[in-house]
Amino acid sequence: EAADAAQEAAESAAMAAEDDAPAAAPGGLRQGGTLRSGWFTDVGGTQGFDAHRGGGGDTDGYTAHIHDRVLGFDGQGNVTPQLAMGVEQPDDLTYIFPMRPGAIFQDGAPVDANAVNLNMERMRDADGIPGHVNGGISNAESFEVTDASTWKMVNSIPYGPTVIWFQQIPGTGFLISPEHFDTAKTHPVGAGPLKHAEYEPGAIWVGERWDGYWDNQNVGPDRFEQNILSDRNTALNAFLNGDLDYLWPSGGIGPSWQAELEADGRKVYTGVHALWTYSWFNMNPTAPAEHQIFRDARMRHAVNKAMDRQVINEAAFEGTGAPMRAHVSNASWALPPDKNYYGEPDPQAARQLMDAAGYGDGFSGVHLGFFTETSTIVADPAVAQLREVGMDFEQAEFDEPTTFAKLFDPQDWSFAMLPWASPFDPDPVLNPVFQNYTSVMYGSPDGPAPRDPSDPVLTGLYEHVDLLAAAAASVKREERIPLYEKVFEHEEENIWCNYVVQWPSGWTTQGNVEGFDLHEFNGWPNGYGFKYLWFNDV
């Protein structure tokens, strides 16, 4: 019965995927040509092209082209078929994945249930597999090959975000050909649209379309060149010179720039990105007294009231971003439409809260942030607004590794502003944020600090952690929505994290590129910048 239900779900999902596919050009998608793009980081660190060990930049620029996932997603983050034809959940603990008939890896090996099982065993047992990759099996009590075409996993506890890890990029769903686990770092073999062809460190990565891909009808160019560029200005100049076919410029594309690009015959695609800027408060009781001011909830509320998020959006992004409405993406299914849990800005109320907390004459503090244009573009106008109500922050900005090292050492900062990107489910973002608050931020880097009823801040943080756990324990999205409302209401009451602005997503292509389409929830191209694209002049 479970197999029959899985097959029925797979057929329905396949039909939905066809309905959601981008519209082809008259006469259909054209194949041929070389698609050229630019990326701002090389293949990272010691993991190289290993899709199970990679991070966001490595995935976005390289491995997402080589490896398909077990499941895909549509513009709202719903499940669509990919290497699996769907997923069946006969109960709250069991997940059944019917694999796509005929799908093969780039070495000719079948993408079957045995290959899935071997990939999951590697993610579970190998060293150096990060949590953002193996999250889908983090609660697995068992998994097994039911038959050649069906893989089954049973969780030990109900966990709502289980499926999204098999959709997410990067995530549990990336499959490597088992015969090439040991060489994945330098010679990756996946089941995606591009076969690894050439790599020159610091210069270029090349992938080539291969005839065995299961969805080759939606692959246009024969070749993809990812130019590894030193910075975004270099990339922009290369695009304007015609050396790149598409580009993701830093900080979005404002109205005036869009008009200029379009006047020159280029195309522009805009939306709202999953990336946002948010703030952390130093609430560690062992921090020096001058950095503990935000242990008082009135001061956290004062920061919230002092910020006019729309004004910050206008200053940073010409209004093309979006003021945050809660401590989760505005595009998340968990956030009620048009509900603003942060309320309207009120500088007078901010000053009154500061006065009630004993800081009516203002105070000095240290703002910690990244020393990059893309990070300070929101932080600068936000900190300027805080100064207007008497919060005089000295801006201490460092590179990303130094910033994070300081973040977990609460001795010399009061308030931090950081960028973070969210998937469509709240749990993979909110859970680590609050685990960090109750562990590293509380001087307990090896694990959560013990619950202490005498510490009202720690008690409140654990109340939030408990609400997040309850929201993740339900496996159906419709059951989780009212549970996340309780999470947002608790945030509204306490302002644990002050989310500011969701960034815009702007992509531009040369006039001969067709098929470009952005996902609504994360502002990234459908197919991650290769699949579904083609040239109108090949």
Coordinates of C-alpha atoms in Angstrom, one line a residue:
E1 CA 0.0 0.0 0.0
A2 CA 2.8 2.4 0.8
A3 CA 4.5 1.7 -2.5
D4 CA 1.2 2.3 -4.4
A5 CA 0.7 5.5 -2.5
A6 CA 4.3 6.6 -3.2
Q7 CA 3.8 5.9 -6.9
E8 CA 0.6 7.9 -7.0
A9 CA 2.3 10.8 -5.2
A10 CA 5.2 10.6 -7.6
E11 CA 3.0 10.8 -10.7
S12 CA 1.1 13.8 -9.2
A13 CA 4.4 15.5 -8.4
A14 CA 5.7 14.9 -11.9
M15 CA 2.7 16.5 -13.4
A16 CA 3.1 19.5 -11.0
A17 CA 6.7 19.8 -12.1
E18 CA 5.7 20.0 -15.7
D19 CA 3.2 22.7 -14.9
D20 CA 5.9 24.7 -13.0
A21 CA 8.6 24.5 -15.6
P22 CA 9.6 27.8 -17.2
A23 CA 8.0 28.5 -20.6
A24 CA 10.1 27.6 -23.5
A25 CA 10.8 29.8 -26.5
P26 CA 8.6 29.4 -29.6
G27 CA 9.7 26.2 -31.1
G28 CA 11.2 25.0 -27.8
L29 CA 14.4 25.4 -25.9
R30 CA 17.4 25.6 -28.1
Q31 CA 20.6 23.7 -27.4
G32 CA 24.1 24.8 -28.1
G33 CA 26.7 27.5 -27.2
T34 CA 28.8 28.3 -24.2
L35 CA 27.2 30.1 -21.2
R36 CA 29.7 32.2 -19.3
S37 CA 29.2 33.5 -15.7
G38 CA 31.4 34.8 -12.9
W39 CA 31.9 33.8 -9.3
F40 CA 33.7 35.6 -6.5
T41 CA 35.2 32.7 -4.6
D42 CA 37.3 29.8 -5.7
V43 CA 36.3 26.2 -4.8
G44 CA 36.7 26.3 -1.0
G45 CA 39.3 25.0 1.3
T46 CA 40.2 21.4 1.8
Q47 CA 36.8 20.0 0.7
G48 CA 37.2 21.0 -3.0
F49 CA 34.3 19.8 -5.1
D50 CA 33.1 17.3 -2.5
A51 CA 29.3 18.1 -2.4
H52 CA 28.9 16.5 1.0
R53 CA 31.5 18.8 2.6
G54 CA 31.0 22.0 0.7
G55 CA 29.4 25.3 1.9
G56 CA 27.1 27.9 0.4
G57 CA 29.5 29.6 -2.0
D58 CA 31.1 26.4 -3.3
T59 CA 27.6 25.0 -3.8
D60 CA 26.1 28.0 -5.6
G61 CA 29.1 28.4 -7.9
Y62 CA 30.1 24.9 -8.7
T63 CA 28.6 21.7 -7.1
A64 CA 25.0 22.6 -7.7
H65 CA 25.7 22.3 -11.4
I66 CA 27.3 18.9 -11.1
H67 CA 24.9 17.3 -8.6
D68 CA 21.1 17.0 -8.6
R69 CA 19.2 16.7 -5.4
V70 CA 16.9 13.9 -4.3
L71 CA 14.0 16.4 -4.3
G72 CA 13.4 19.8 -5.9
F73 CA 11.3 22.8 -5.1
D74 CA 9.0 25.2 -6.8
G75 CA 8.7 29.0 -6.3
Q76 CA 7.1 28.6 -2.9
G77 CA 9.4 25.9 -1.6
N78 CA 7.0 23.0 -2.3
V79 CA 8.3 19.6 -3.1
T80 CA 8.9 18.7 -6.8
P81 CA 10.4 15.6 -8.3
Q82 CA 14.1 15.4 -9.0
L83 CA 16.2 12.3 -8.5
A84 CA 13.3 10.9 -6.5
M85 CA 9.8 11.1 -8.0
G86 CA 8.4 12.4 -4.7
V87 CA 8.2 11.4 -1.1
E88 CA 5.5 9.5 0.8
Q89 CA 4.9 9.9 4.5
P90 CA 2.6 7.1 5.7
D91 CA 3.1 8.2 9.3
D92 CA 4.9 10.9 11.3
L93 CA 8.2 9.0 11.3
T94 CA 8.5 7.2 8.0
Y95 CA 9.7 8.7 4.6
I96 CA 9.6 6.6 1.4
F97 CA 11.5 7.9 -1.7
P98 CA 10.6 6.2 -5.0
M99 CA 13.7 6.9 -7.2
R100 CA 13.4 8.1 -10.8
P101 CA 13.5 5.2 -13.3
G102 CA 16.5 5.3 -15.6
A103 CA 18.4 8.1 -13.9
I104 CA 22.1 7.6 -13.9
F105 CA 25.3 9.2 -12.6
Q106 CA 27.8 10.7 -15.0
D107 CA 29.9 7.4 -14.8
G108 CA 26.8 5.4 -15.9
A109 CA 26.0 4.0 -12.5
P110 CA 22.3 3.9 -11.6
V111 CA 20.8 6.5 -9.3
D112 CA 18.9 3.9 -7.4
A113 CA 18.0 3.2 -3.8
N114 CA 21.3 1.5 -3.1
A115 CA 23.2 4.7 -4.2
V116 CA 21.0 6.8 -2.0
N117 CA 21.7 4.5 1.0
L118 CA 25.5 4.6 0.4
N119 CA 25.3 8.4 0.2
M120 CA 23.4 8.6 3.5
E121 CA 25.8 6.3 5.2
R122 CA 28.7 8.5 4.1
M123 CA 26.9 11.6 5.4
R124 CA 26.3 9.9 8.7
D125 CA 29.7 8.3 9.2
A126 CA 32.4 10.3 7.4
D127 CA 34.5 13.0 9.1
G128 CA 33.9 16.6 8.2
I129 CA 30.2 16.4 7.1
P130 CA 28.6 19.7 8.3
G131 CA 25.2 19.9 9.8
H132 CA 23.8 21.9 6.9
V133 CA 24.4 18.9 4.7
N134 CA 23.4 15.9 6.9
G135 CA 20.4 17.6 8.6
G136 CA 17.9 15.4 6.8
I137 CA 19.2 12.2 8.5
S138 CA 20.0 13.9 11.8
N139 CA 17.0 12.2 13.5
A140 CA 17.1 8.9 11.5
E141 CA 16.7 5.8 13.6
S142 CA 17.2 3.7 10.5
F143 CA 17.3 3.8 6.7
E144 CA 17.2 1.0 4.2
V145 CA 16.8 -0.2 0.6
T146 CA 13.3 -1.5 0.3
D147 CA 13.8 -2.5 -3.3
A148 CA 16.0 -1.4 -6.1
S149 CA 13.9 1.7 -6.8
T150 CA 12.7 2.6 -3.2
W151 CA 14.6 4.0 -0.3
K152 CA 13.0 4.2 3.2
M153 CA 14.0 6.2 6.3
V154 CA 12.4 6.0 9.7
N155 CA 13.0 8.9 12.2
S156 CA 13.3 8.4 15.9
I157 CA 11.2 11.5 16.6
P158 CA 8.8 13.5 14.5
Y159 CA 10.8 16.3 12.8
G160 CA 8.9 18.7 10.4
P161 CA 11.9 20.0 8.5
T162 CA 13.1 16.6 7.5
V163 CA 12.0 16.8 3.8
I164 CA 13.4 20.3 3.2
W165 CA 17.0 19.1 3.8
F166 CA 16.6 16.8 0.8
Q167 CA 15.5 19.9 -1.3
Q168 CA 17.9 22.5 0.1
I169 CA 21.1 23.8 -1.6
P170 CA 23.4 22.7 0.0
G171 CA 21.7 19.8 1.9
T172 CA 21.2 16.1 2.4
G173 CA 19.8 15.6 -1.2
F174 CA 23.1 16.0 -3.1
L175 CA 24.1 12.5 -4.4
I176 CA 27.6 11.6 -5.4
S177 CA 28.3 8.4 -7.5
P178 CA 29.4 5.9 -4.8
E179 CA 32.4 4.7 -6.8
H180 CA 33.8 8.3 -6.7
F181 CA 33.4 9.2 -3.0
D182 CA 37.2 9.1 -2.5
T183 CA 37.9 11.3 -5.5
A184 CA 35.0 13.8 -5.0
K185 CA 37.3 16.5 -3.9
T186 CA 39.1 16.8 -7.2
H187 CA 37.1 14.7 -9.7
P188 CA 33.4 15.1 -8.8
V189 CA 30.9 12.7 -10.4
G190 CA 27.2 13.5 -9.8
A191 CA 23.9 13.2 -11.6
G192 CA 23.4 16.8 -12.5
P193 CA 23.3 18.6 -15.8
L194 CA 27.0 19.4 -16.0
K195 CA 29.9 17.0 -16.1
H196 CA 33.1 18.3 -14.6
A197 CA 35.5 19.1 -17.4
E198 CA 38.2 21.6 -16.4
Y199 CA 39.4 23.5 -13.4
E200 CA 42.2 26.0 -13.1
P201 CA 42.5 27.3 -9.5
G202 CA 41.8 31.0 -9.3
A203 CA 40.9 31.2 -12.9
I204 CA 38.1 29.1 -14.3
W205 CA 35.9 26.0 -13.8
V206 CA 34.3 24.4 -16.9
G207 CA 31.3 22.0 -17.0
E208 CA 30.0 20.3 -20.1
R209 CA 26.5 19.1 -20.8
W210 CA 26.3 15.3 -21.0
D211 CA 23.8 13.1 -22.9
G212 CA 22.9 10.8 -20.0
Y213 CA 21.2 13.5 -17.9
W214 CA 17.6 12.6 -17.0
D215 CA 16.3 16.1 -17.8
N216 CA 18.4 17.0 -20.8
Q217 CA 15.4 18.5 -22.6
N218 CA 15.7 21.4 -20.2
V219 CA 19.4 21.9 -20.7
G220 CA 20.4 24.4 -23.4
P221 CA 24.1 25.3 -23.6
D222 CA 26.7 22.7 -24.4
R223 CA 29.3 24.2 -22.1
F224 CA 29.4 26.4 -18.9
E225 CA 32.3 28.5 -17.9
Q226 CA 32.4 29.8 -14.3
N227 CA 35.1 32.5 -14.3
I228 CA 36.6 32.9 -10.9
L229 CA 36.9 36.6 -10.4
S230 CA 38.7 38.6 -7.7
D231 CA 35.7 40.9 -6.8
R232 CA 32.3 42.0 -7.9
N233 CA 33.5 45.1 -9.7
T234 CA 35.8 43.0 -11.9
A235 CA 32.8 40.8 -12.6
L236 CA 30.6 43.7 -13.5
N237 CA 33.2 45.1 -15.9
A238 CA 33.5 41.7 -17.5
F239 CA 29.7 41.6 -18.0
L240 CA 29.5 45.1 -19.4
N241 CA 32.3 44.3 -21.8
G242 CA 30.3 41.3 -23.0
D243 CA 32.7 38.6 -21.5
L244 CA 29.9 37.2 -19.3
D245 CA 26.4 36.2 -20.2
Y246 CA 24.8 36.7 -16.9
L247 CA 25.7 38.2 -13.5
W248 CA 24.5 38.6 -9.9
P249 CA 25.6 42.1 -9.0
S250 CA 26.3 43.1 -5.4
G251 CA 23.5 44.7 -3.5
G252 CA 20.8 44.3 -6.1
I253 CA 19.8 46.4 -9.1
G254 CA 18.1 49.7 -8.4
P255 CA 15.6 51.4 -10.7
S256 CA 18.0 53.8 -12.3
W257 CA 20.6 51.1 -13.1
Q258 CA 17.9 48.7 -14.4
A259 CA 16.7 51.4 -16.9
E260 CA 20.3 51.9 -18.0
L261 CA 21.0 48.2 -18.5
E262 CA 17.7 47.7 -20.4
A263 CA 18.4 50.7 -22.6
D264 CA 21.6 49.0 -23.6
G265 CA 19.7 45.9 -24.7
R266 CA 20.3 43.8 -21.6
K267 CA 17.7 42.1 -19.4
V268 CA 17.1 42.5 -15.7
Y269 CA 15.3 40.2 -13.3
T270 CA 14.6 41.4 -9.8
G271 CA 13.0 40.0 -6.6
V272 CA 13.7 39.7 -2.9
H273 CA 16.6 37.6 -1.8
A274 CA 16.8 35.1 1.1
L275 CA 19.7 37.2 2.4
W276 CA 19.0 39.6 5.2
T277 CA 20.8 41.8 7.7
Y278 CA 20.0 41.1 11.4
S279 CA 21.5 42.0 14.8
W280 CA 22.6 40.1 17.8
F281 CA 22.7 41.5 21.3
N282 CA 25.4 40.7 23.7
M283 CA 23.5 39.1 26.5
N284 CA 26.3 37.1 28.1
P285 CA 26.3 37.7 31.9
T286 CA 30.1 37.4 32.0
A287 CA 30.7 40.3 29.6
P288 CA 32.0 43.6 31.0
A289 CA 29.2 45.7 32.4
E290 CA 29.3 48.3 29.6
H291 CA 28.5 45.5 27.1
Q292 CA 25.6 44.0 29.1
I293 CA 23.1 46.7 28.5
F294 CA 20.9 44.5 26.2
R295 CA 20.2 42.0 28.9
D296 CA 17.5 44.5 29.7
A297 CA 14.6 43.8 27.4
R298 CA 13.7 47.5 27.3
M299 CA 16.9 48.3 25.6
R300 CA 16.3 45.6 22.9
H301 CA 12.9 47.0 22.4
A302 CA 14.4 50.5 22.1
V303 CA 16.7 49.3 19.3
N304 CA 13.6 47.9 17.5
K305 CA 11.6 51.1 17.9
A306 CA 14.6 53.3 16.8
M307 CA 14.9 51.7 13.5
D308 CA 12.8 52.7 10.5
R309 CA 13.4 49.7 8.3
Q310 CA 11.8 51.2 5.2
V311 CA 14.1 54.3 5.4
I312 CA 17.1 51.9 5.8
N313 CA 15.8 49.9 2.8
E314 CA 15.6 53.2 0.8
A315 CA 19.1 54.2 1.8
A316 CA 20.7 50.8 1.2
F317 CA 18.8 49.5 -1.8
E318 CA 16.8 52.3 -3.4
G319 CA 13.7 50.6 -1.9
T320 CA 14.2 47.3 -3.8
G321 CA 14.7 45.2 -0.6
A322 CA 12.1 44.6 2.0
P323 CA 11.7 45.7 5.7
M324 CA 11.7 42.6 7.9
R325 CA 8.5 41.8 9.6
A326 CA 9.8 39.0 12.0
H327 CA 12.9 37.1 12.6
V328 CA 12.3 34.9 9.6
S329 CA 12.3 35.5 5.8
N330 CA 9.3 37.6 4.6
A331 CA 8.8 34.9 2.0
S332 CA 8.5 32.1 4.4
W333 CA 5.3 30.1 4.5
A334 CA 5.4 30.3 8.3
L335 CA 5.0 34.1 8.5
P336 CA 1.4 35.3 8.3
P337 CA 0.8 37.6 5.2
D338 CA 1.1 41.3 6.0
K339 CA 1.7 40.7 9.7
N340 CA 4.5 42.9 11.2
Y341 CA 5.7 41.6 14.5
Y342 CA 8.2 44.4 14.8
G343 CA 5.6 47.2 14.6
E344 CA 6.1 50.7 13.4
P345 CA 9.2 52.8 14.2
D346 CA 8.8 55.2 17.1
P347 CA 12.0 57.1 18.1
Q348 CA 10.1 58.8 21.0
A349 CA 9.1 55.4 22.4
A350 CA 12.7 54.3 22.0
R351 CA 13.9 57.2 24.1
Q352 CA 11.3 56.5 26.8
L353 CA 12.4 52.9 27.0
M354 CA 16.0 54.0 27.3
D355 CA 15.1 56.4 30.1
A356 CA 13.1 53.7 32.0
A357 CA 16.2 51.4 31.7
G358 CA 18.5 54.1 33.2
Y359 CA 20.0 55.3 29.9
G360 CA 18.0 58.4 29.3
D361 CA 21.2 60.4 28.7
G362 CA 22.4 57.9 26.1
F363 CA 25.3 55.5 26.1
S364 CA 28.3 54.4 24.1
G365 CA 28.8 50.9 22.8
V366 CA 30.6 48.9 20.2
H367 CA 29.0 47.7 17.0
L368 CA 30.6 44.6 15.6
G369 CA 30.3 43.9 11.9
F370 CA 31.9 42.7 8.7
F371 CA 34.2 45.0 6.9
T372 CA 32.7 44.6 3.4
E373 CA 30.5 46.8 1.3
T374 CA 27.8 44.3 1.2
S375 CA 27.6 44.0 4.9
T376 CA 27.9 47.7 5.8
I377 CA 25.4 48.9 3.2
V378 CA 22.6 48.2 5.7
A379 CA 24.6 48.5 8.9
D380 CA 25.6 52.1 8.2
P381 CA 22.1 53.7 8.0
A382 CA 20.9 51.4 10.8
V383 CA 23.6 52.6 13.2
A384 CA 23.0 56.2 12.1
Q385 CA 19.4 55.9 13.3
L386 CA 20.4 54.4 16.6
R387 CA 22.8 57.4 17.2
E388 CA 19.8 59.7 16.7
V389 CA 18.2 58.3 19.8
G390 CA 21.4 58.4 21.9
M391 CA 22.9 54.9 21.2
D392 CA 26.4 56.0 20.1
F393 CA 28.0 52.9 18.7
E394 CA 31.6 52.8 17.7
Q395 CA 31.8 50.7 14.5
A396 CA 34.3 47.9 14.8
E397 CA 34.5 46.0 11.5
F398 CA 36.7 43.1 10.6
D399 CA 36.9 40.3 8.0
E400 CA 34.4 37.5 8.4
P401 CA 36.6 35.0 10.3
T402 CA 37.7 37.7 12.8
T403 CA 34.1 38.9 13.2
F404 CA 32.8 35.4 14.1
A405 CA 35.7 34.8 16.5
K406 CA 34.8 38.0 18.3
L407 CA 31.1 37.2 18.2
F408 CA 31.7 34.2 20.4
D409 CA 33.9 36.1 22.8
P410 CA 31.6 38.7 24.4
Q411 CA 34.3 40.9 26.0
D412 CA 34.6 43.8 23.6
W413 CA 31.3 44.4 21.8
S414 CA 27.7 45.3 22.6
F415 CA 25.7 44.9 19.4
A416 CA 26.5 43.0 16.2
M417 CA 25.0 43.3 12.7
L418 CA 25.4 40.4 10.4
P419 CA 24.1 39.0 7.1
W420 CA 22.5 35.6 6.9
A421 CA 20.6 33.7 4.2
S422 CA 17.6 31.6 5.0
P423 CA 16.0 28.6 3.3
F424 CA 12.2 28.5 3.0
D425 CA 11.8 26.7 6.3
P426 CA 12.4 28.7 9.5
D427 CA 14.0 25.9 11.5
P428 CA 17.5 25.7 9.9
V429 CA 18.0 29.4 10.7
L430 CA 16.3 30.0 14.0
N431 CA 17.5 26.8 15.6
P432 CA 21.2 27.5 15.3
V433 CA 20.7 31.1 16.2
F434 CA 19.2 30.2 19.5
Q435 CA 21.4 27.3 20.2
N436 CA 24.3 29.7 19.8
Y437 CA 22.6 32.1 22.2
T438 CA 22.2 29.4 24.9
S439 CA 25.7 27.9 24.4
V440 CA 28.6 29.9 22.9
M441 CA 27.0 33.3 23.8
Y442 CA 26.6 32.1 27.3
G443 CA 30.2 31.0 27.7
S444 CA 29.5 27.4 27.1
P445 CA 31.0 26.6 23.7
D446 CA 30.8 22.8 24.2
G447 CA 27.1 22.7 24.6
P448 CA 24.0 24.6 25.9
A449 CA 24.3 26.4 29.2
P450 CA 22.3 24.6 32.0
R451 CA 18.9 26.1 32.5
D452 CA 19.1 28.5 35.4
P453 CA 15.8 29.9 36.9
S454 CA 17.7 32.7 38.5
D455 CA 18.8 34.1 35.2
P456 CA 15.6 35.6 33.5
V457 CA 17.4 36.2 30.2
L458 CA 18.6 32.6 29.9
T459 CA 15.1 31.4 31.0
G460 CA 13.5 33.5 28.3
L461 CA 15.9 32.2 25.7
Y462 CA 15.1 28.6 26.6
E463 CA 11.4 29.4 26.4
H464 CA 12.1 30.4 22.8
V465 CA 14.1 27.2 22.2
D466 CA 11.2 25.2 23.5
L467 CA 8.7 26.9 21.2
L468 CA 11.0 26.3 18.2
A469 CA 11.3 22.6 19.1
A470 CA 7.5 22.3 19.3
A471 CA 7.2 24.0 15.9
A472 CA 9.7 21.5 14.4
A473 CA 8.0 18.5 15.9
S474 CA 4.9 18.6 13.8
V475 CA 5.5 17.1 10.3
K476 CA 2.7 18.8 8.4
R477 CA 3.2 22.4 7.3
E478 CA -0.4 23.4 8.1
E479 CA 0.1 22.2 11.7
R480 CA 3.4 24.1 12.1
I481 CA 2.1 27.5 11.0
P482 CA 0.1 28.3 14.3
L483 CA 3.1 27.0 16.3
Y484 CA 5.4 29.5 14.5
E485 CA 2.9 32.2 15.3
K486 CA 3.7 31.5 19.0
V487 CA 7.4 31.8 18.2
F488 CA 6.9 35.1 16.5
E489 CA 4.8 36.4 19.3
H490 CA 7.5 35.5 21.8
E491 CA 10.0 37.3 19.7
E492 CA 7.7 40.3 19.6
E493 CA 7.6 40.3 23.4
N494 CA 11.3 39.9 23.9
I495 CA 13.1 41.1 20.7
W496 CA 15.9 38.4 21.0
C497 CA 17.2 39.3 17.5
N498 CA 16.5 42.5 15.6
Y499 CA 16.0 41.7 11.9
V500 CA 16.4 44.7 9.8
V501 CA 16.1 44.5 6.0
Q502 CA 15.7 41.6 3.5
W503 CA 18.0 42.2 0.6
P504 CA 17.0 42.5 -3.0
S505 CA 17.9 40.0 -5.7
G506 CA 19.0 41.4 -9.0
W507 CA 20.3 39.4 -12.0
T508 CA 21.1 40.7 -15.4
T509 CA 21.7 38.9 -18.7
Q510 CA 22.9 39.7 -22.1
G511 CA 20.0 40.2 -24.6
N512 CA 20.5 36.8 -26.2
V513 CA 19.9 34.8 -23.0
E514 CA 16.4 33.3 -22.6
G515 CA 14.6 31.2 -20.0
F516 CA 15.7 33.2 -16.9
D517 CA 13.3 32.8 -13.9
L518 CA 13.7 33.6 -10.2
H519 CA 12.4 31.6 -7.3
E520 CA 10.1 33.8 -5.3
F521 CA 11.3 32.7 -1.9
N522 CA 15.1 33.1 -2.4
G523 CA 15.6 35.2 -5.4
W524 CA 17.9 32.6 -7.1
P525 CA 17.5 31.5 -10.7
N526 CA 15.4 28.4 -11.4
G527 CA 18.0 25.8 -12.2
Y528 CA 20.7 27.8 -10.3
G529 CA 21.9 29.6 -13.4
F530 CA 22.3 26.9 -16.0
K531 CA 19.3 24.6 -16.4
Y532 CA 16.4 26.1 -18.3
L533 CA 18.6 28.8 -19.9
W534 CA 19.4 29.0 -23.6
F535 CA 20.5 31.4 -26.3
N536 CA 18.1 32.9 -28.8
D537 CA 20.8 33.2 -31.5
V538 CA 22.4 29.7 -31.6

